[in-house]
Each structure stands twice: as C-alpha cells, then as structure tokens.
Amino acid sequence: MLEHFCECYFDLSGPIPCPVLGSITPLFIPNSRIRPIRLIGLCASLITFLYPPVPRIQFDPSTAKSQFVESLRWLPYENINLYMGIDGLSLFFVILTTFLIPICISVGWSGMRSYGKEYITASLIREFLMIAVFRMLDPLLFYVLPESVPIPMLQRKIKAAYQFFLYTSLGSVFMLLAIPLILLQTGTTDSQISLTTEFSERRQIFLWIASFASFAVKVPMVPVHIWSPEAHVEAPTAGSVILAGIPSKLGTHGFLRFSIPMFPEATLRSTPFIYTPSAIAIIYTPSTTSRQIDLKKIIAHSPVAHMNLVTIGMSSRAAAGIGGSIPPMSSHGPVPSALFLCVGVLYDRHKTRLARYYGGSVSTMPNLSTISFSSTLANMSSPGTSSFIGEFLILVGAFQRNSLVATLAALGMILGAAYSLWLYNRAVSGNLKPDFLHKFSDPNGREVSIFIPFLVGGATDFIVAKCYGLNAELLTLLVRMGVHPKVFPDCMHTSVSNLVQHGKFH
Amino acid sequence: MEHTYQYAWIIPLVPLPVPIAIGVGLLLVPAATKKIRRIWAFPSVLLLSIVMLFSVDLSIQQINGSPIYQYVRSWTINNDFSLDFGYLIDPLTSIMLILITTVGTMVLIYSDNYMSHDRGYLRFFAYMGFFNASMLGLVTSSNLIQIYIFWELVGMCSYLLIGFWFTRPLAASACQKAFVTNRVGDFGLFLGILGLYWVTGSFEFRDLFEIANNLIDNNGANSLFLTLCASLLFVFVGAIAKSAQFPLHVWLPDAMEGPTPISALIHAATMVAAGIFLVARLLPLFTAIPSIMNIISLVGIITILLGATLALAQRDIKRSLAYSTMSQLGYIMLALGMGSYRAALFHLITHAYSKALLFLGSGSIIHSMETLVGYSPDKSQNMALMGGLTKYVPITKTAFLLGTLSLCGIPPLACFWSKDEILNDSWVYSPIFAIIACFTAGLTAFYMFRMYLLTFEGHLNFHFQNYCGKKNNVFYSISIWGKKERKKKNCILSTMNNNERVSFFSKKIYPMDAHVRNMMRPLITIKNFPNKKNAPYPYESENTMLLPLLVLVLFTLFVGSIGIPFGPGRTHFDILSKWLTPSINFLHLNANNDFDWYEFMRNAIFSVSISFFGIVIAFLLYGPAYSYFLNFNLINFLVNVKLGPRRIFWDKIINGIYNWSCNRGYIDVFYAKTLTKGIRGLAKLTHFFDRQVVDGIPNGIGVTSFFVAEMIKYLGGGRISSYLFFYLFYVSLFLFLVI
C-alpha cells in the first residue's frame, strides 16, 4: 500500500490531476458557501505545491535528458503524442507556478465574495495549464496550451484584453504555421526527435521567425510590449501576480526549449534581431515609467526590462549567459509580484493607485515600507537579492560576445535604480498627505504572511520573517535562491551545457 | 599565529548579529526590544572592538613582515566559468581594517548619546552594524565580484543612513541622489569588471595583475590592450562616484542630511575611502598605463581645487566639512595618480582620523545648538547663527581646533606629515599641479579657520537673528520638519548678508555681553521648550560623546608619527614604510630610502607658511575683530564707491567667488538642467511613442477591421444583383488574364 502510494507520489503525474480535481470540486458546492470553496482551492494548490520538491530531490543533475517522462497517445495517426517530462530548465518553472498559485488564492481571500467559485476554478485551471506547458516536450502542445493559458486571466477592461489577444494571437498564427512544417520534416512533433533533426538553413530561418513572433509577444519584446503594462494595470492584484510571474516566462522558456536548440544556425544569424529590441526595451521601458502616474503601471514596466535582459542572456551563446538567464526568470516571478502586492495593499486601503496621493507611508505603515524597500532593492537587483546573481551572469556572458549590448543593458541598472527609488521615495518617504488619505493601517497578519516568501526571496538583508507553518518550506527555497544560488546551477548545469553544445556555439 | 589569518574570514561576520537581532526583535517583540534600547549599543561596540583587536593583531603581523595571505574557495558554475570567494589580507587591507574599526568604534560610542533621543535609535544601530559588516567585507575581498557586491551593499547602507530622517523631503531626495549617483559609478565599475574579465579571464587580483602585465609586456597595441584601458577607466568611474571626485561629487554635500555620526563614519572616514581603496588595490594595473594615471591625477587636482573653492562660503557647518572631505580625497587621488602609494595611504589614514574628529566635533556643536534653535538642521548647522561657543563648549572647541589645525597642515599634527609628502611628490610630478595643490593648501587653511572662527569666536549670533529679517518661528518638531523647509536657493544670498550684519550688531553690545541674554530673551519667541528652567544656551555634550572626541584627538596628535622616519638620517625606519613594504615591492616602486632632512625642512616651511597665510587671511576676514574691520571697510567702501572701478571690480570678484561657492559651482544646476531634463525629454518621447505608435498599431487594426467589416457588410447585404455583378466581374477578369 505504502509502496504504491510512494510510486504515485514520486511520479510527476501528481501535480496534473490535483489542480483539476480542485477546480472541479467547487462546482458542486453552492456559491453561497464561500468558506469550503476557498479552503478546497487553497488545499488543492498547497498539495500541488508539495509535489515539485520531490522531483527536485530525485532529480538527477548529471543528465541533460528529460526525466520523469510520460507519454500518452493523442493523435496516433499523425504520430503526435503527449510527451511530458522535466529537465533542469523547466523544473524551476514548475516550482514557481505551484508557488505562486496558493499566494494568489490567499491574496483574493477576502475579496472573492461574489465570484469565489469562478476565482478558485480559474486559478486552479490556470495552474494546471501552466504546469502542463512547462513540462511539455511537444511543440504542438506547446502551442495549444499557452493559447489557453491567457483565457482565464480575469481581465476586466476591454482595451487591455483586446491588445493582449490581438498580440498573442498574431504571434501564435506564425507558430501555427511553423508546426506543420516541423511535422512535415520530422514526421512527429516530439521535440526529443526534432532536436536531432537537421533542418536546412532556409527552413530554419523561417521556423525561427515563426516561433520568434510567437514568443516575442509573450516575453514581451519592444514593439509588442504594450499589452503587458496595460494588462497589469487592469488586472486585479492576484491577476498581476500571475501575469508577472508566469506568462512572460512562457516566451523565454519557449526560446530556450525550441528556438535555440532546434534552429541553431538561424539563432546564430538572428542574434542582432534579439539584441536590438532587447537593448531598446531595457533603456526604453524605465524611461517611460517616469511619465506614469499610476503606481501599478510604473511597476508593470519592470518585468519588461528584466525579461529583455533575459533574452539578451539567452542569445549570448555563452554558458554564463544562458545559465544566468534562468535564475532571473525564476526570481522575476516573486519580485514584481511582491511590488504588485504592496500596491495591492495600498489600493485596498485607499482605493487609489495614483502616485500623487501617496507619501510618508513609512510613518503609518512601517512594515509595508520595509517590505516594499526590500522588493525595490530586489527590483534593481542589488547584491544579496535573488535577481543579482542571474543578471550578473547574463552580463558576463553577453559582454564576452558583444560588449556594446552589454553596456546598454547595464545602463538599465542606472535607470532601473532611478525609477524604483523614485517610486519608493514618493510613496514611502516624505510627509503624510492627510488631505488625501485618512485611515491608515499596517498590513494585517494574512497580508504579512503572504509577503513573507517574497520578502525572503527578494531581499536577504531584512530577514524578518515569521515562519507560518508551510511558509517555512518556501522560505528555505527562496533563501537558497538568493543567498546560495548554487542550488540553481547544480541542476541546470548539465542542461545548459547540453544546450550550448547542441547549438554548436563553440 | 597562523590562526589569526585562518579565521580572518570571520571579520565581516562579527558585527552582523546585532542588526539581525534588532530586526528580529523589532518584528517579534517590538515592545521589549524598544524597552532595552540603550543596551543594544553595548553589543555593537563590543563586537566592533573585537574586530578592532583582531585587525590590530593582523596589522602587527603585517608590520613584522608576515606574508600576504589569501584564501579562496571556488564555486564552479559551469565548466568554463567559476566564481571564487575568499579573503585577502595584505597591508592595504590591514590599514583599512584598522581605520574602519577604530573610527567605527568611536562613532558607535558617540552615537549612543547622540541618537539617544531619536525615535529611530534601534534602526540606527541596525543600519550601522550592517554598514560595518559590509565595509569590512569590502576591504577583505579577494576578487572583483566580492568588491562589487559589498560596494553595492555599502551604497545601500549609505542610502538608508542618509535618508535616516526620511520624513524630511530634503533627506529623502538627498538619499535618492546619493544612490543614483553612486549607481552611475556602480555601472562603471560593473562594466570595468566585465571588461577585465573579458581580457584576463579572471576576477581575482593576483591573476589579473599577472595576465594584464603579460599583456602589457607583450605590448599589444591591439584591441585587447584598448579594452583593458577602457575597462580600467570604467573601474575608475566607480571610484570617482564612491570617493566623490569631480564629475560625480554632487551627492556628498547632500549626504550631510543624515545624522552626524554617519557623516563622520561613512562620508568622511570609511565609505568614501572605498574608491581610494579600489584604485590602490588595482594600482599595479593602473601604473602600467601612464595615460590613465594622468587622468587619475587630473581628476584629483580638479577635485582638490573645486572642493576647496566650494567650501569657501558654505554656511552649513557639515556641508563645509563635506566639501573639505572632497578636496582632501582629491589630494589622495592625486597622490595615487602620481604613483606615490605610500603618501596616498598615509594621507588616507591621517585625514580619516582628523575628519572624523571634526565631524564628531561638529556633531557636538550641533547638539549644543539644538537646545537653542530646536531640531532643525537648517538652523542648528548654520554657522551664521553660531559664534562665541568657546565659553559654552570648551572641550569640543579644543578638539575641533586641533582637528582644524591638523587639516590645515600645522606641524606636529597628523595631516601635516602626509600632506607635506603629497606636496613634495607633486613638485616632482608636475609643477603646475604642485602650484595648484599648494594654493589649495592655503585655501584649506582659510576655509577651515573660517569655519572655526565663525563657530567658536566672536559672539553667539543666534540671539540676533530676529534682527536679520529671518523668520521668527524656528521651533518645530521632527514630525513637521518637511513642511517648513524652504528652498535652499532663496536664502543663499541672504545668509551672506546676515553674516555681515550679525557681526555688525555684535560690535555694539560687545561690552555687555553677559546681559545680552537677559535683554534679548523677551524678544525671542520661545514656544516649545518643555520647561523654562532649561535655559536656552548651548551646553557641553555628555561624557560619552566627549570620550570618542578625545580618543580621536589622540589619534590626530600621534598618528602622524607612523610615517615619520625616526632614527638617524639614512636608515629607513618609519612604521608605515615597513608596513607597506610588500605592496611597494610588488608595485616595483623605488622607495627613496635616503631621507633628506634639509629638503624636508625646506618644503615643510614653504607649505606651513602657505597655511599660515591662509589662516591669517581668515582671521582678518572672520576673526573676532572683524567687526572693526568691517566698519572700516564699510566707510572705505562708501568713500571708494565714487573713487574707482577697481573697487567695484574687486567686489565683483568676491561676489563671484561667493556665488560660485554658494551655488555649488553651478554643477548641480547644470546636472539638473541637462541630465534630468534630458531624461525627462526621453521619457516624454517614449511616452509619446507608446501612446501614438505602439498603441496606434492595435487601434489601427481595430479601426481598419471595422471599416473592412462595414464594407463587407455592404457587399454581403443580400442583393442578388451585386453578387451577380461581382461574379461576372471576376469571371471576366479571370478570362481576361488567362486568355
């Protein structure tokens, strides 16, 4: 019995049905009984969260192959199967996803009175889809699933939703064109097989462009980035947390998983087309922020800049760059999310997000100020925070290939610090503005406990966390991420080297 | 005693428990933590003293000629990329360790009393502990990455401590300015590190020196060599920002918004020395490329002159000291640029102690002035309101005077020896630089004595401020500090006038000074004093504040002796040279072992006479007898107005200097005009681009699809005739094309 249980548990199929079950169960509970719905949602997400550490322990860091592979026959006549597996690259995205969902559910804890059922269901379905995406080894499914990820995003405003769908569908059309081409050439869409296939150079370029169009929207790269801030502003706090945490990583994950290993020559040739928009974005987005008046919109620009740094690292073709591009992808889940949560707390209290109404919150909300300071530090990747080591490695890698791009990217350091501090100073320092705001209260226990994992990941100089039960788990995880980043390279090492070799970069 | 070396890794960690304990305590048991707040100072001081003993031990071993010790642990990330972490103990490190720990301990003892009434007492000690830890980490780093990490951390601590009183908008903007300016330097340092890594493939100092020297020996006029030069320049940009050298010095005077102990520790003795430390650390690389050495010395000399001229007419005592710090750091930078390693480090040591003494002294003055003017830096640090403090704060006065004399370069005191050495070396290096440096030595004496005279001589000017058209209500508490702040710019000129007028008044009531207070009291509006018994006159600080002052006085008196060659003529016997022997040997500098007393005396007499000249001028202009002179001058002036344009011309020059100094050399304004406006313009542009172009594309698609749909709706409206028409049209077109 126990053995069987262990088998089930150590199998990675666990995280897939768990959120699905969690999302179906509330449908049978009447909407008026909000408590059991919430509890079920939270429990389902927490149980899911307990899974990924298992493969982390069992994970064999010495091989670059996908582990825990499962396959399911799906469209057998076209040789399309459902392959799922995990390797050093995707392990941390799965962990990140399962980490963020319980937090989202607890963020909306008291807010979800009328639409609690929908909220829980949407969150859990989203979790399921995202775990599936990150574990997917098949480009076709990699196309299908991200298309469905944005659907339950709970958008409220028409314009943001319109932009979001327009861009993503525009990008995905190209991807859809690319997949039959792969199918034609290889006879299957299994990426394990396609990886070993040699594409002709012309075809590679076409395929690369097609996949780039799709991934660039999700990253987002510069001309098509505008949906990201818009969507962040319009989404509720939990939505922003998820949006900042995961969909933008789909793009970079796609680059790493498909574009770079499958089309090495094309990647080599098209490096300038990644470098240029990324460098532009790194300079461009921080400078836009100084014209913004909405707290959330200012923060919403930061993932854009950071993710573009990641794309620079990935196309640097150096082990340091590619290896370095993974920690920021994971750390920029928690970091902007923590800032969004700070704004969310402020918004809950005062019902406004305009920067001019805020000031001197440090006098009334010392805890929130400490938290937001830590997150601000992490946002400008100070040493000691989780973003530092990755960005450092990216720039080391990029500098060896192209010093101009690295210089421009490092210029983002100054601009990033300028706007983050400017925002922090405006909201936190100075005098209170009692003409505008009247009631003040520091974050309560629930809010603080939501912040704790972020805080510990975000900045280690203010380890002031009270460990609440389960959070201890997250705590150790993120502390290791920030202070002792060795945990990353350990398991990524082989995957990354393999990637570098496979791309014939040397 | 290998053990001391083996366990040296513990040095940065020792001060760390206190901030952690305070942080945890504040979160878990805030009430209890706050209750025992004064007790927290004790472990802070204790731990730092332990480090001090440790570093004294290390230094003694270094002096006795034990080898440079390095310990490295490697952390492999990839097959071809690994990071090393470790520590390095060499003469430079041990000097910095001694500096940080001694000044740090003194400042901690001092700030226990200084901050005792502040609500943020615990926060202060937490930040201080964290700063000490990261500064110690910085100086014991064995590679560039570690340096960069701690470099950022001390910058962050500096940000937190400058903005310690964050409710004041001035402090908030000052700390932001400091951080962003430092971030520009960090950017430079970062690129420099990347470039060095690219060229040499290593972050570690030893490998770096070897590989780079090979490269230079092979004399490649190739791209690698150029990259090396460029990255060294970038590294130097980092040093410029941290050490407040010329183009990036703007943050240092603003940083004086922080509490005074911070200014003494961070912005005079330790953190600003980090830039110097970095350049000294990488000096083997810099010396190989003469053009960069020239740039370093050029930046140094510009900073010397700029700092001194800007310090001339400041009215804020701390700002004045800050510009003085900047100027003195310029001297050190100049010495490094000239390649005189020993002189630079010597001046670094002596200046750190003297300037820490001066800052702590000014803190004591500010504290005593606060009884009079309330908690308002605008008032309590205003030298125009001070004067005649000698009789109220005699001990502080003595200490401050000694610090001033030391900085002026008066013989038995510390700075004399080091400054003299730099001046000597500069004559060899370049006469023009030497002339500027000597001239600035005079300026230094002038502004330091101006400061001293305005503060301690004459009469307490505060009582007369009501006559000067200043605002009456000066008593406001911390919580509303921000509201009453006026823009500094507006009162710059008025201060100058105040100053004169105040002294003018003081002449009249000179004989009956004892009664002044009684006379004036009804005229001053005293509102917020808790009890009337607390007579509003400045009082001497308490013993815990005076003790560090006295210790630093001892340092100021005797620290110069480490660089004085004792013993008969030719033998090379001073401690500093012995200390630095390994580094100097490594640098292949030929230390001139023969010490010429005759030449030394000649130079010393020259520099001392320049200092005396500056002091005499300061006495003439600002001395107690100034009022008479002023009267005299006024009459003269009235007479001379008709007489000639020369007088007016002279006045114009003086006014020009005043304006230059008061407006901070127009550099801040220039930055505000160009950089900030430029970035704003860029922001406007990008915003416009966002709105019009990037946003326009989806909107355009939407509008287009709308029109297309309208058209199709019209076409597909169900009219058979139109269908038929299109059918026939296309068929005919097809036929036409095919046939």
JSON list of C-alpha atoms in Angstrom, two decimals, chain B residues 151-288:
[
{"chain": "B", "resi": 151, "resn": "TRP", "atom": "CA", "xyz": [30.34, 48.02, -2.96]},
{"chain": "B", "resi": 152, "resn": "GLU", "atom": "CA", "xyz": [26.61, 47.96, -3.63]},
{"chain": "B", "resi": 153, "resn": "LEU", "atom": "CA", "xyz": [25.83, 46.99, -0.06]},
{"chain": "B", "resi": 154, "resn": "VAL", "atom": "CA", "xyz": [27.70, 49.92, 1.44]},
{"chain": "B", "resi": 155, "resn": "GLY", "atom": "CA", "xyz": [25.94, 52.11, -1.09]},
{"chain": "B", "resi": 156, "resn": "MET", "atom": "CA", "xyz": [22.64, 50.77, 0.12]},
{"chain": "B", "resi": 157, "resn": "CYS", "atom": "CA", "xyz": [23.57, 51.35, 3.77]},
{"chain": "B", "resi": 158, "resn": "SER", "atom": "CA", "xyz": [24.63, 54.83, 2.86]},
{"chain": "B", "resi": 159, "resn": "TYR", "atom": "CA", "xyz": [21.24, 55.34, 1.20]},
{"chain": "B", "resi": 160, "resn": "LEU", "atom": "CA", "xyz": [19.43, 54.15, 4.29]},
{"chain": "B", "resi": 161, "resn": "LEU", "atom": "CA", "xyz": [21.50, 56.25, 6.63]},
{"chain": "B", "resi": 162, "resn": "ILE", "atom": "CA", "xyz": [21.40, 59.44, 4.59]},
{"chain": "B", "resi": 163, "resn": "GLY", "atom": "CA", "xyz": [17.67, 59.07, 4.44]},
{"chain": "B", "resi": 164, "resn": "PHE", "atom": "CA", "xyz": [17.54, 58.20, 8.11]},
{"chain": "B", "resi": 165, "resn": "TRP", "atom": "CA", "xyz": [15.14, 61.04, 8.84]},
{"chain": "B", "resi": 166, "resn": "PHE", "atom": "CA", "xyz": [13.03, 60.15, 5.87]},
{"chain": "B", "resi": 167, "resn": "THR", "atom": "CA", "xyz": [10.12, 62.32, 6.79]},
{"chain": "B", "resi": 168, "resn": "ARG", "atom": "CA", "xyz": [12.08, 65.32, 5.64]},
{"chain": "B", "resi": 169, "resn": "PRO", "atom": "CA", "xyz": [11.78, 65.74, 1.90]},
{"chain": "B", "resi": 170, "resn": "LEU", "atom": "CA", "xyz": [15.32, 67.08, 1.75]},
{"chain": "B", "resi": 171, "resn": "ALA", "atom": "CA", "xyz": [16.72, 63.94, 3.30]},
{"chain": "B", "resi": 172, "resn": "ALA", "atom": "CA", "xyz": [14.59, 61.77, 1.07]},
{"chain": "B", "resi": 173, "resn": "SER", "atom": "CA", "xyz": [15.79, 63.47, -2.07]},
{"chain": "B", "resi": 174, "resn": "ALA", "atom": "CA", "xyz": [19.36, 63.54, -0.81]},
{"chain": "B", "resi": 175, "resn": "CYS", "atom": "CA", "xyz": [19.49, 59.81, -0.27]},
{"chain": "B", "resi": 176, "resn": "GLN", "atom": "CA", "xyz": [17.95, 59.22, -3.65]},
{"chain": "B", "resi": 177, "resn": "LYS", "atom": "CA", "xyz": [20.52, 61.48, -5.24]},
{"chain": "B", "resi": 178, "resn": "ALA", "atom": "CA", "xyz": [23.32, 59.70, -3.44]},
{"chain": "B", "resi": 179, "resn": "PHE", "atom": "CA", "xyz": [22.12, 56.31, -4.51]},
{"chain": "B", "resi": 180, "resn": "VAL", "atom": "CA", "xyz": [21.52, 57.17, -8.13]},
{"chain": "B", "resi": 181, "resn": "THR", "atom": "CA", "xyz": [24.84, 58.98, -8.45]},
{"chain": "B", "resi": 182, "resn": "ASN", "atom": "CA", "xyz": [26.56, 56.02, -6.88]},
{"chain": "B", "resi": 183, "resn": "ARG", "atom": "CA", "xyz": [24.68, 53.78, -9.20]},
{"chain": "B", "resi": 184, "resn": "VAL", "atom": "CA", "xyz": [26.26, 55.59, -12.12]},
{"chain": "B", "resi": 185, "resn": "GLY", "atom": "CA", "xyz": [29.59, 54.72, -10.57]},
{"chain": "B", "resi": 186, "resn": "ASP", "atom": "CA", "xyz": [28.49, 51.15, -9.98]},
{"chain": "B", "resi": 187, "resn": "PHE", "atom": "CA", "xyz": [27.58, 50.93, -13.63]},
{"chain": "B", "resi": 188, "resn": "GLY", "atom": "CA", "xyz": [31.09, 51.99, -14.50]},
{"chain": "B", "resi": 189, "resn": "LEU", "atom": "CA", "xyz": [32.64, 49.59, -12.04]},
{"chain": "B", "resi": 190, "resn": "PHE", "atom": "CA", "xyz": [30.48, 46.78, -13.31]},
{"chain": "B", "resi": 191, "resn": "LEU", "atom": "CA", "xyz": [31.45, 47.36, -16.91]},
{"chain": "B", "resi": 192, "resn": "GLY", "atom": "CA", "xyz": [35.05, 47.65, -15.86]},
{"chain": "B", "resi": 193, "resn": "ILE", "atom": "CA", "xyz": [34.86, 44.31, -14.11]},
{"chain": "B", "resi": 194, "resn": "LEU", "atom": "CA", "xyz": [33.24, 42.72, -17.13]},
{"chain": "B", "resi": 195, "resn": "GLY", "atom": "CA", "xyz": [35.90, 44.16, -19.37]},
{"chain": "B", "resi": 196, "resn": "LEU", "atom": "CA", "xyz": [38.71, 42.98, -17.13]},
{"chain": "B", "resi": 197, "resn": "TYR", "atom": "CA", "xyz": [37.19, 39.55, -17.06]},
{"chain": "B", "resi": 198, "resn": "TRP", "atom": "CA", "xyz": [36.93, 39.54, -20.80]},
{"chain": "B", "resi": 199, "resn": "VAL", "atom": "CA", "xyz": [40.56, 40.48, -21.20]},
{"chain": "B", "resi": 200, "resn": "THR", "atom": "CA", "xyz": [42.08, 38.35, -18.50]},
{"chain": "B", "resi": 201, "resn": "GLY", "atom": "CA", "xyz": [39.51, 35.67, -17.83]},
{"chain": "B", "resi": 202, "resn": "SER", "atom": "CA", "xyz": [39.72, 36.13, -14.12]},
{"chain": "B", "resi": 203, "resn": "PHE", "atom": "CA", "xyz": [38.17, 38.19, -11.40]},
{"chain": "B", "resi": 204, "resn": "GLU", "atom": "CA", "xyz": [40.93, 37.64, -8.95]},
{"chain": "B", "resi": 205, "resn": "PHE", "atom": "CA", "xyz": [43.53, 40.26, -8.21]},
{"chain": "B", "resi": 206, "resn": "ARG", "atom": "CA", "xyz": [46.65, 38.15, -8.44]},
{"chain": "B", "resi": 207, "resn": "ASP", "atom": "CA", "xyz": [45.72, 36.52, -11.75]},
{"chain": "B", "resi": 208, "resn": "LEU", "atom": "CA", "xyz": [44.51, 39.83, -13.00]},
{"chain": "B", "resi": 209, "resn": "PHE", "atom": "CA", "xyz": [47.82, 41.51, -12.34]},
{"chain": "B", "resi": 210, "resn": "GLU", "atom": "CA", "xyz": [49.83, 38.73, -13.87]},
{"chain": "B", "resi": 211, "resn": "ILE", "atom": "CA", "xyz": [47.82, 38.35, -17.02]},
{"chain": "B", "resi": 212, "resn": "ALA", "atom": "CA", "xyz": [47.45, 42.06, -17.54]},
{"chain": "B", "resi": 213, "resn": "ASN", "atom": "CA", "xyz": [51.15, 42.63, -17.05]},
{"chain": "B", "resi": 214, "resn": "ASN", "atom": "CA", "xyz": [51.94, 39.94, -19.57]},
{"chain": "B", "resi": 215, "resn": "LEU", "atom": "CA", "xyz": [49.60, 41.61, -21.94]},
{"chain": "B", "resi": 216, "resn": "ILE", "atom": "CA", "xyz": [51.24, 44.96, -21.41]},
{"chain": "B", "resi": 217, "resn": "ASP", "atom": "CA", "xyz": [54.72, 43.50, -21.68]},
{"chain": "B", "resi": 218, "resn": "ASN", "atom": "CA", "xyz": [53.83, 41.94, -24.98]},
{"chain": "B", "resi": 219, "resn": "ASN", "atom": "CA", "xyz": [52.87, 45.48, -25.78]},
{"chain": "B", "resi": 220, "resn": "GLY", "atom": "CA", "xyz": [49.87, 44.81, -27.84]},
{"chain": "B", "resi": 221, "resn": "ALA", "atom": "CA", "xyz": [48.60, 47.91, -29.48]},
{"chain": "B", "resi": 222, "resn": "ASN", "atom": "CA", "xyz": [45.77, 45.57, -30.22]},
{"chain": "B", "resi": 223, "resn": "SER", "atom": "CA", "xyz": [42.17, 45.60, -29.23]},
{"chain": "B", "resi": 224, "resn": "LEU", "atom": "CA", "xyz": [42.72, 43.68, -26.00]},
{"chain": "B", "resi": 225, "resn": "PHE", "atom": "CA", "xyz": [45.01, 46.36, -24.73]},
{"chain": "B", "resi": 226, "resn": "LEU", "atom": "CA", "xyz": [42.49, 49.03, -25.62]},
{"chain": "B", "resi": 227, "resn": "THR", "atom": "CA", "xyz": [39.77, 47.11, -23.83]},
{"chain": "B", "resi": 228, "resn": "LEU", "atom": "CA", "xyz": [41.99, 46.86, -20.81]},
{"chain": "B", "resi": 229, "resn": "CYS", "atom": "CA", "xyz": [42.45, 50.61, -20.82]},
{"chain": "B", "resi": 230, "resn": "ALA", "atom": "CA", "xyz": [38.76, 51.22, -21.28]},
{"chain": "B", "resi": 231, "resn": "SER", "atom": "CA", "xyz": [37.77, 48.86, -18.52]},
{"chain": "B", "resi": 232, "resn": "LEU", "atom": "CA", "xyz": [40.28, 50.38, -16.16]},
{"chain": "B", "resi": 233, "resn": "LEU", "atom": "CA", "xyz": [38.79, 53.75, -16.94]},
{"chain": "B", "resi": 234, "resn": "PHE", "atom": "CA", "xyz": [35.36, 52.38, -16.16]},
{"chain": "B", "resi": 235, "resn": "VAL", "atom": "CA", "xyz": [36.60, 50.98, -12.88]},
{"chain": "B", "resi": 236, "resn": "PHE", "atom": "CA", "xyz": [37.95, 54.40, -12.14]},
{"chain": "B", "resi": 237, "resn": "VAL", "atom": "CA", "xyz": [34.48, 55.86, -12.77]},
{"chain": "B", "resi": 238, "resn": "GLY", "atom": "CA", "xyz": [33.26, 53.65, -9.96]},
{"chain": "B", "resi": 239, "resn": "ALA", "atom": "CA", "xyz": [35.97, 55.01, -7.72]},
{"chain": "B", "resi": 240, "resn": "ILE", "atom": "CA", "xyz": [35.08, 58.56, -8.74]},
{"chain": "B", "resi": 241, "resn": "ALA", "atom": "CA", "xyz": [31.48, 58.13, -7.67]},
{"chain": "B", "resi": 242, "resn": "LYS", "atom": "CA", "xyz": [32.27, 56.47, -4.37]},
{"chain": "B", "resi": 243, "resn": "SER", "atom": "CA", "xyz": [35.02, 58.84, -3.41]},
{"chain": "B", "resi": 244, "resn": "ALA", "atom": "CA", "xyz": [33.11, 61.92, -4.55]},
{"chain": "B", "resi": 245, "resn": "GLN", "atom": "CA", "xyz": [35.59, 63.03, -7.16]},
{"chain": "B", "resi": 246, "resn": "PHE", "atom": "CA", "xyz": [34.91, 65.75, -9.63]},
{"chain": "B", "resi": 247, "resn": "PRO", "atom": "CA", "xyz": [32.13, 64.94, -12.05]},
{"chain": "B", "resi": 248, "resn": "LEU", "atom": "CA", "xyz": [30.22, 62.74, -9.62]},
{"chain": "B", "resi": 249, "resn": "HIS", "atom": "CA", "xyz": [30.80, 64.55, -6.36]},
{"chain": "B", "resi": 250, "resn": "VAL", "atom": "CA", "xyz": [27.35, 66.08, -6.16]},
{"chain": "B", "resi": 251, "resn": "TRP", "atom": "CA", "xyz": [25.97, 63.56, -3.74]},
{"chain": "B", "resi": 252, "resn": "LEU", "atom": "CA", "xyz": [28.45, 64.08, -0.93]},
{"chain": "B", "resi": 253, "resn": "PRO", "atom": "CA", "xyz": [27.35, 67.51, 0.34]},
{"chain": "B", "resi": 254, "resn": "ASP", "atom": "CA", "xyz": [23.72, 66.46, 0.15]},
{"chain": "B", "resi": 255, "resn": "ALA", "atom": "CA", "xyz": [24.57, 63.34, 2.09]},
{"chain": "B", "resi": 256, "resn": "MET", "atom": "CA", "xyz": [25.04, 65.58, 5.10]},
{"chain": "B", "resi": 257, "resn": "GLU", "atom": "CA", "xyz": [21.30, 65.37, 5.61]},
{"chain": "B", "resi": 258, "resn": "GLY", "atom": "CA", "xyz": [22.00, 62.20, 7.53]},
{"chain": "B", "resi": 259, "resn": "PRO", "atom": "CA", "xyz": [22.82, 62.11, 11.23]},
{"chain": "B", "resi": 260, "resn": "THR", "atom": "CA", "xyz": [26.25, 63.48, 12.07]},
{"chain": "B", "resi": 261, "resn": "PRO", "atom": "CA", "xyz": [27.85, 60.22, 13.28]},
{"chain": "B", "resi": 262, "resn": "ILE", "atom": "CA", "xyz": [27.09, 58.85, 9.83]},
{"chain": "B", "resi": 263, "resn": "SER", "atom": "CA", "xyz": [28.84, 61.73, 8.21]},
{"chain": "B", "resi": 264, "resn": "ALA", "atom": "CA", "xyz": [31.85, 61.03, 10.38]},
{"chain": "B", "resi": 265, "resn": "LEU", "atom": "CA", "xyz": [31.97, 57.33, 9.73]},
{"chain": "B", "resi": 266, "resn": "ILE", "atom": "CA", "xyz": [30.65, 56.86, 6.22]},
{"chain": "B", "resi": 267, "resn": "HIS", "atom": "CA", "xyz": [31.13, 60.15, 4.48]},
{"chain": "B", "resi": 268, "resn": "ALA", "atom": "CA", "xyz": [34.48, 61.09, 5.91]},
{"chain": "B", "resi": 269, "resn": "ALA", "atom": "CA", "xyz": [36.46, 58.09, 7.03]},
{"chain": "B", "resi": 270, "resn": "THR", "atom": "CA", "xyz": [35.38, 54.82, 5.52]},
{"chain": "B", "resi": 271, "resn": "MET", "atom": "CA", "xyz": [32.92, 54.56, 2.65]},
{"chain": "B", "resi": 272, "resn": "VAL", "atom": "CA", "xyz": [34.28, 57.48, 0.68]},
{"chain": "B", "resi": 273, "resn": "ALA", "atom": "CA", "xyz": [37.68, 55.86, 1.10]},
{"chain": "B", "resi": 274, "resn": "ALA", "atom": "CA", "xyz": [36.36, 52.82, -0.75]},
{"chain": "B", "resi": 275, "resn": "GLY", "atom": "CA", "xyz": [37.06, 54.44, -4.10]},
{"chain": "B", "resi": 276, "resn": "ILE", "atom": "CA", "xyz": [40.60, 55.21, -2.99]},
{"chain": "B", "resi": 277, "resn": "PHE", "atom": "CA", "xyz": [40.88, 51.64, -1.76]},
{"chain": "B", "resi": 278, "resn": "LEU", "atom": "CA", "xyz": [39.80, 50.27, -5.11]},
{"chain": "B", "resi": 279, "resn": "VAL", "atom": "CA", "xyz": [42.28, 52.38, -7.04]},
{"chain": "B", "resi": 280, "resn": "ALA", "atom": "CA", "xyz": [45.02, 51.47, -4.58]},
{"chain": "B", "resi": 281, "resn": "ARG", "atom": "CA", "xyz": [44.10, 47.83, -4.89]},
{"chain": "B", "resi": 282, "resn": "LEU", "atom": "CA", "xyz": [44.31, 47.91, -8.67]},
{"chain": "B", "resi": 283, "resn": "LEU", "atom": "CA", "xyz": [47.29, 50.24, -8.74]},
{"chain": "B", "resi": 284, "resn": "PRO", "atom": "CA", "xyz": [49.56, 47.59, -10.29]},
{"chain": "B", "resi": 285, "resn": "LEU", "atom": "CA", "xyz": [47.27, 47.70, -13.30]},
{"chain": "B", "resi": 286, "resn": "PHE", "atom": "CA", "xyz": [46.95, 51.44, -13.33]},
{"chain": "B", "resi": 287, "resn": "THR", "atom": "CA", "xyz": [50.69, 52.08, -13.07]},
{"chain": "B", "resi": 288, "resn": "ALA", "atom": "CA", "xyz": [51.25, 50.06, -16.20]}
]
